[in-house]
PDB file of C-alpha atoms in Angstrom:
ATOM      1  CA  MET A 497      34.246 111.441 145.609  1.00 75.00           C
ATOM      2  CA  THR A 498      35.193 109.259 142.679  1.00 73.00           C
ATOM      3  CA  VAL A 499      33.070 109.633 139.579  1.00 54.00           C
ATOM      4  CA  HIS A 500      31.723 106.293 138.293  1.00 66.00           C
ATOM      5  CA  LYS A 501      33.561 105.241 135.157  1.00 63.00           C
ATOM      6  CA  THR A 502      33.458 102.414 132.701  1.00 71.00           C
ATOM      7  CA  SER A 503      35.518 101.633 129.636  1.00 71.00           C
ATOM      8  CA  VAL A 504      35.300 100.042 126.268  1.00 83.00           C
ATOM      9  CA  LEU A 505      38.119  98.759 124.083  1.00 87.00           C
ATOM     10  CA  VAL A 506      37.730 100.218 120.584  1.00 89.00           C
ATOM     11  CA  LEU A 507      39.331  98.478 117.606  1.00 91.00           C
ATOM     12  CA  ASP A 508      39.893 100.459 114.411  1.00 88.00           C
ATOM     13  CA  CYS A 509      39.147  98.715 111.129  1.00 90.00           C
ATOM     14  CA  ALA A 510      37.915  99.291 107.588  1.00 89.00           C
ATOM     15  CA  ASP A 511      34.617  97.374 108.030  1.00 93.00           C
ATOM     16  CA  PRO A 512      33.144  97.971 111.504  1.00 94.00           C
ATOM     17  CA  VAL A 513      29.958  95.975 110.960  1.00 95.00           C
ATOM     18  CA  GLY A 514      31.864  92.970 109.611  1.00 95.00           C
ATOM     19  CA  LEU A 515      34.333  92.970 112.503  1.00 95.00           C
ATOM     20  CA  ALA A 516      31.511  93.514 115.013  1.00 95.00           C
ATOM     21  CA  GLU A 517      29.731  90.468 113.581  1.00 96.00           C
ATOM     22  CA  PHE A 518      32.903  88.388 114.061  1.00 96.00           C
ATOM     23  CA  TYR A 519      33.230  89.324 117.746  1.00 94.00           C
ATOM     24  CA  ALA A 520      29.485  89.231 118.472  1.00 95.00           C
ATOM     25  CA  THR A 521      29.292  85.692 117.114  1.00 95.00           C
ATOM     26  CA  LEU A 522      32.482  84.639 118.914  1.00 93.00           C
ATOM     27  CA  PHE A 523      31.149  85.953 122.249  1.00 91.00           C
ATOM     28  CA  GLY A 524      27.487  85.097 121.739  1.00 92.00           C
ATOM     29  CA  ALA A 525      26.851  88.829 122.089  1.00 94.00           C
ATOM     30  CA  ARG A 526      24.749  91.382 120.253  1.00 94.00           C
ATOM     31  CA  ILE A 527      25.599  94.350 118.067  1.00 95.00           C
ATOM     32  CA  ARG A 528      24.392  97.874 118.746  1.00 92.00           C
ATOM     33  CA  ILE A 529      24.651 100.553 116.070  1.00 92.00           C
ATOM     34  CA  GLY A 530      23.776 104.049 117.260  1.00 87.00           C
ATOM     35  CA  ASP A 531      23.575 107.331 115.415  1.00 88.00           C
ATOM     36  CA  ASP A 532      27.100 106.930 114.031  1.00 89.00           C
ATOM     37  CA  PRO A 533      27.222 103.905 111.681  1.00 89.00           C
ATOM     38  CA  ASP A 534      31.034 104.037 111.808  1.00 92.00           C
ATOM     39  CA  PHE A 535      30.991 103.147 115.531  1.00 92.00           C
ATOM     40  CA  VAL A 536      29.535  99.747 116.385  1.00 94.00           C
ATOM     41  CA  GLU A 537      29.344  98.209 119.871  1.00 92.00           C
ATOM     42  CA  ILE A 538      29.477  94.542 120.817  1.00 94.00           C
ATOM     43  CA  ILE A 539      27.597  93.913 124.062  1.00 93.00           C
ATOM     44  CA  GLY A 540      27.593  90.573 125.824  1.00 89.00           C
ATOM     45  CA  HIS A 541      25.996  88.970 128.811  1.00 79.00           C
ATOM     46  CA  GLN A 542      29.095  88.664 130.996  1.00 75.00           C
ATOM     47  CA  GLY A 543      30.813  91.996 130.770  1.00 71.00           C
ATOM     48  CA  VAL A 544      31.868  91.769 127.139  1.00 71.00           C
ATOM     49  CA  HIS A 545      31.823  95.278 125.800  1.00 85.00           C
ATOM     50  CA  LEU A 546      33.901  96.118 122.761  1.00 88.00           C
ATOM     51  CA  ALA A 547      33.463  98.590 119.978  1.00 88.00           C
ATOM     52  CA  VAL A 548      34.806  98.913 116.471  1.00 88.00           C
ATOM     53  CA  ARG A 549      35.311 102.152 114.599  1.00 87.00           C
ATOM     54  CA  ARG A 550      35.790 102.787 110.904  1.00 87.00           C
ATOM     55  CA  ASP A 551      39.239 104.042 109.973  1.00 83.00           C
ATOM     56  CA  VAL A 552      39.354 104.477 106.207  1.00 83.00           C
ATOM     57  CA  GLY A 553      43.159 104.379 106.237  1.00 81.00           C
ATOM     58  CA  HIS A 554      43.370 101.317 108.505  1.00 76.00           C
ATOM     59  CA  ALA A 555      46.381  99.080 107.964  1.00 76.00           C
ATOM     60  CA  PRO A 556      46.376  95.810 109.934  1.00 74.00           C
ATOM     61  CA  PRO A 557      49.091  95.439 112.567  1.00 70.00           C
ATOM     62  CA  SER A 558      52.062  93.395 111.417  1.00 68.00           C
ATOM     63  CA  TRP A 559      52.849  91.832 114.805  1.00 63.00           C
ATOM     64  CA  PRO A 560      54.444  89.306 115.590  1.00 63.00           C
ATOM     65  CA  ARG A 561      57.305  90.421 113.350  1.00 63.00           C
ATOM     66  CA  PRO A 562      60.268  91.113 115.663  1.00 60.00           C
ATOM     67  CA  GLU A 563      60.696  94.689 114.500  1.00 61.00           C
ATOM     68  CA  ASP A 564      57.136  95.542 115.513  1.00 56.00           C
ATOM     69  CA  SER A 565      55.770  95.789 119.007  1.00 56.00           C
ATOM     70  CA  LEU A 566      52.415  94.465 120.092  1.00 55.00           C
ATOM     71  CA  GLN A 567      50.527  97.578 121.106  1.00 62.00           C
ATOM     72  CA  VAL A 568      47.355  95.973 122.390  1.00 72.00           C
ATOM     73  CA  HIS A 569      45.586  92.665 122.156  1.00 76.00           C
ATOM     74  CA  LEU A 570      42.409  91.164 123.494  1.00 86.00           C
ATOM     75  CA  ARG A 571      42.769  88.164 125.830  1.00 85.00           C
ATOM     76  CA  ILE A 572      39.673  85.979 125.823  1.00 90.00           C
ATOM     77  CA  LEU A 573      39.430  83.721 128.861  1.00 86.00           C
ATOM     78  CA  VAL A 574      37.970  80.223 128.458  1.00 89.00           C
ATOM     79  CA  ALA A 575      37.860  77.129 130.640  1.00 87.00           C
ATOM     80  CA  PRO A 576      40.930  74.971 129.891  1.00 86.00           C
ATOM     81  CA  GLY A 577      38.729  72.066 128.775  1.00 87.00           C
ATOM     82  CA  ASP A 578      37.019  74.318 126.212  1.00 89.00           C
ATOM     83  CA  MET A 579      40.178  75.578 124.484  1.00 89.00           C
ATOM     84  CA  ASP A 580      39.963  73.296 121.446  1.00 91.00           C
ATOM     85  CA  GLU A 581      36.286  74.129 120.870  1.00 92.00           C
ATOM     86  CA  ALA A 582      36.938  77.863 121.331  1.00 92.00           C
ATOM     87  CA  GLU A 583      39.767  77.606 118.802  1.00 93.00           C
ATOM     88  CA  ARG A 584      37.503  75.851 116.272  1.00 94.00           C
ATOM     89  CA  GLU A 585      34.848  78.555 116.736  1.00 94.00           C
ATOM     90  CA  ALA A 586      37.333  81.400 116.268  1.00 95.00           C
ATOM     91  CA  ILE A 587      38.920  79.883 113.150  1.00 96.00           C
ATOM     92  CA  GLY A 588      35.500  78.999 111.750  1.00 96.00           C
ATOM     93  CA  LEU A 589      34.529  82.663 112.055  1.00 96.00           C
ATOM     94  CA  GLY A 590      37.630  83.837 110.181  1.00 97.00           C
ATOM     95  CA  ALA A 591      40.379  84.158 112.804  1.00 95.00           C
ATOM     96  CA  ARG A 592      43.875  83.270 111.645  1.00 94.00           C
ATOM     97  CA  PRO A 593      46.278  81.438 113.987  1.00 94.00           C
ATOM     98  CA  VAL A 594      49.510  83.302 114.742  1.00 88.00           C
ATOM     99  CA  GLU A 595      52.241  80.950 115.893  1.00 71.00           C
ATOM    100  CA  THR A 596      54.717  82.848 118.054  1.00 58.00           C
ATOM    101  CA  HIS A 597      56.579  79.994 119.733  1.00 55.00           C
ATOM    102  CA  GLY A 598      57.847  78.104 116.705  1.00 53.00           C
ATOM    103  CA  GLY A 599      55.327  75.321 117.292  1.00 49.00           C
ATOM    104  CA  SER A 600      56.537  74.698 120.835  1.00 47.00           C
ATOM    105  CA  GLY A 601      55.480  76.025 124.194  1.00 45.00           C
ATOM    106  CA  SER A 602      52.260  76.148 126.095  1.00 51.00           C
ATOM    107  CA  ARG A 603      49.008  75.616 124.279  1.00 73.00           C
ATOM    108  CA  ALA A 604      47.280  77.186 127.304  1.00 78.00           C
ATOM    109  CA  VAL A 605      47.486  80.489 125.395  1.00 86.00           C
ATOM    110  CA  ARG A 606      46.732  80.501 121.684  1.00 91.00           C
ATOM    111  CA  VAL A 607      47.249  83.616 119.566  1.00 89.00           C
ATOM    112  CA  TYR A 608      45.228  84.673 116.512  1.00 92.00           C
ATOM    113  CA  SER A 609      44.471  87.663 114.371  1.00 91.00           C
ATOM    114  CA  ASP A 610      40.878  88.683 113.761  1.00 92.00           C
ATOM    115  CA  PRO A 611      39.562  89.305 110.222  1.00 94.00           C
ATOM    116  CA  ALA A 612      40.878  92.905 110.363  1.00 89.00           C
ATOM    117  CA  GLY A 613      44.329  91.825 111.592  1.00 87.00           C
ATOM    118  CA  HIS A 614      44.066  92.681 115.323  1.00 88.00           C
ATOM    119  CA  SER A 615      45.781  90.270 117.698  1.00 86.00           C
ATOM    120  CA  PHE A 616      43.804  88.336 120.269  1.00 89.00           C
ATOM    121  CA  SER A 617      44.436  85.262 122.337  1.00 87.00           C
ATOM    122  CA  LEU A 618      42.458  82.458 123.873  1.00 90.00           C
ATOM    123  CA  ALA A 619      43.788  81.707 127.331  1.00 88.00           C
ATOM    124  CA  GLY A 620      42.894  78.872 129.654  1.00 84.00           C
ATOM    125  CA  HIS A 621      41.332  80.263 132.797  1.00 80.00           C
ATOM    126  CA  PRO A 622      39.993  78.055 135.575  1.00 70.00           C
ATOM    127  CA  GLU A 623      36.361  78.435 136.533  1.00 61.00           C
ATOM    128  CA  PRO A 624      35.922  80.436 139.729  1.00 50.00           C
ATOM    129  CA  SER A 625      35.087  78.448 142.832  1.00 45.00           C
ATOM    130  CA  PRO A 626      31.426  78.699 143.886  1.00 51.00           C
ATOM    131  CA  HIS A 627      32.802  79.352 147.401  1.00 49.00           C
ATOM    132  CA  GLY A 628      34.803  82.444 146.376  1.00 47.00           C
ATOM    133  CA  PRO A 629      38.573  82.918 146.312  1.00 45.00           C
ATOM    134  CA  ASN A 630      40.726  80.509 148.284  1.00 43.00           C
TER     135      ASN A 630
END
């Protein structure tokens, strides 16, 4: 028998409440702070479940510098027609665009860093068919 499991992506940062507010607002989600104020969860209505944890020695990743590897990033899926609006929301909340293609290439995937320096992308993703997969 397989034991039921779930997962949560945890981002380390210096200010967990501040970063949780960024993602909660971006996703239209809510924040849950439990007994440990250094561990804050972001819980959304469509499966969004992230957490942020205080790391007093946190240093933001330096990706996309060529000598560094991207260890993890969050890909946020949006309808292709909503990409520009999603980008405005993210930047308005404090995200910083990260240009990795020298200004050329597909704008179907747009890369940013969050206020704590973690990489994330907005990616065009077609709406699922109401009739299921083709």
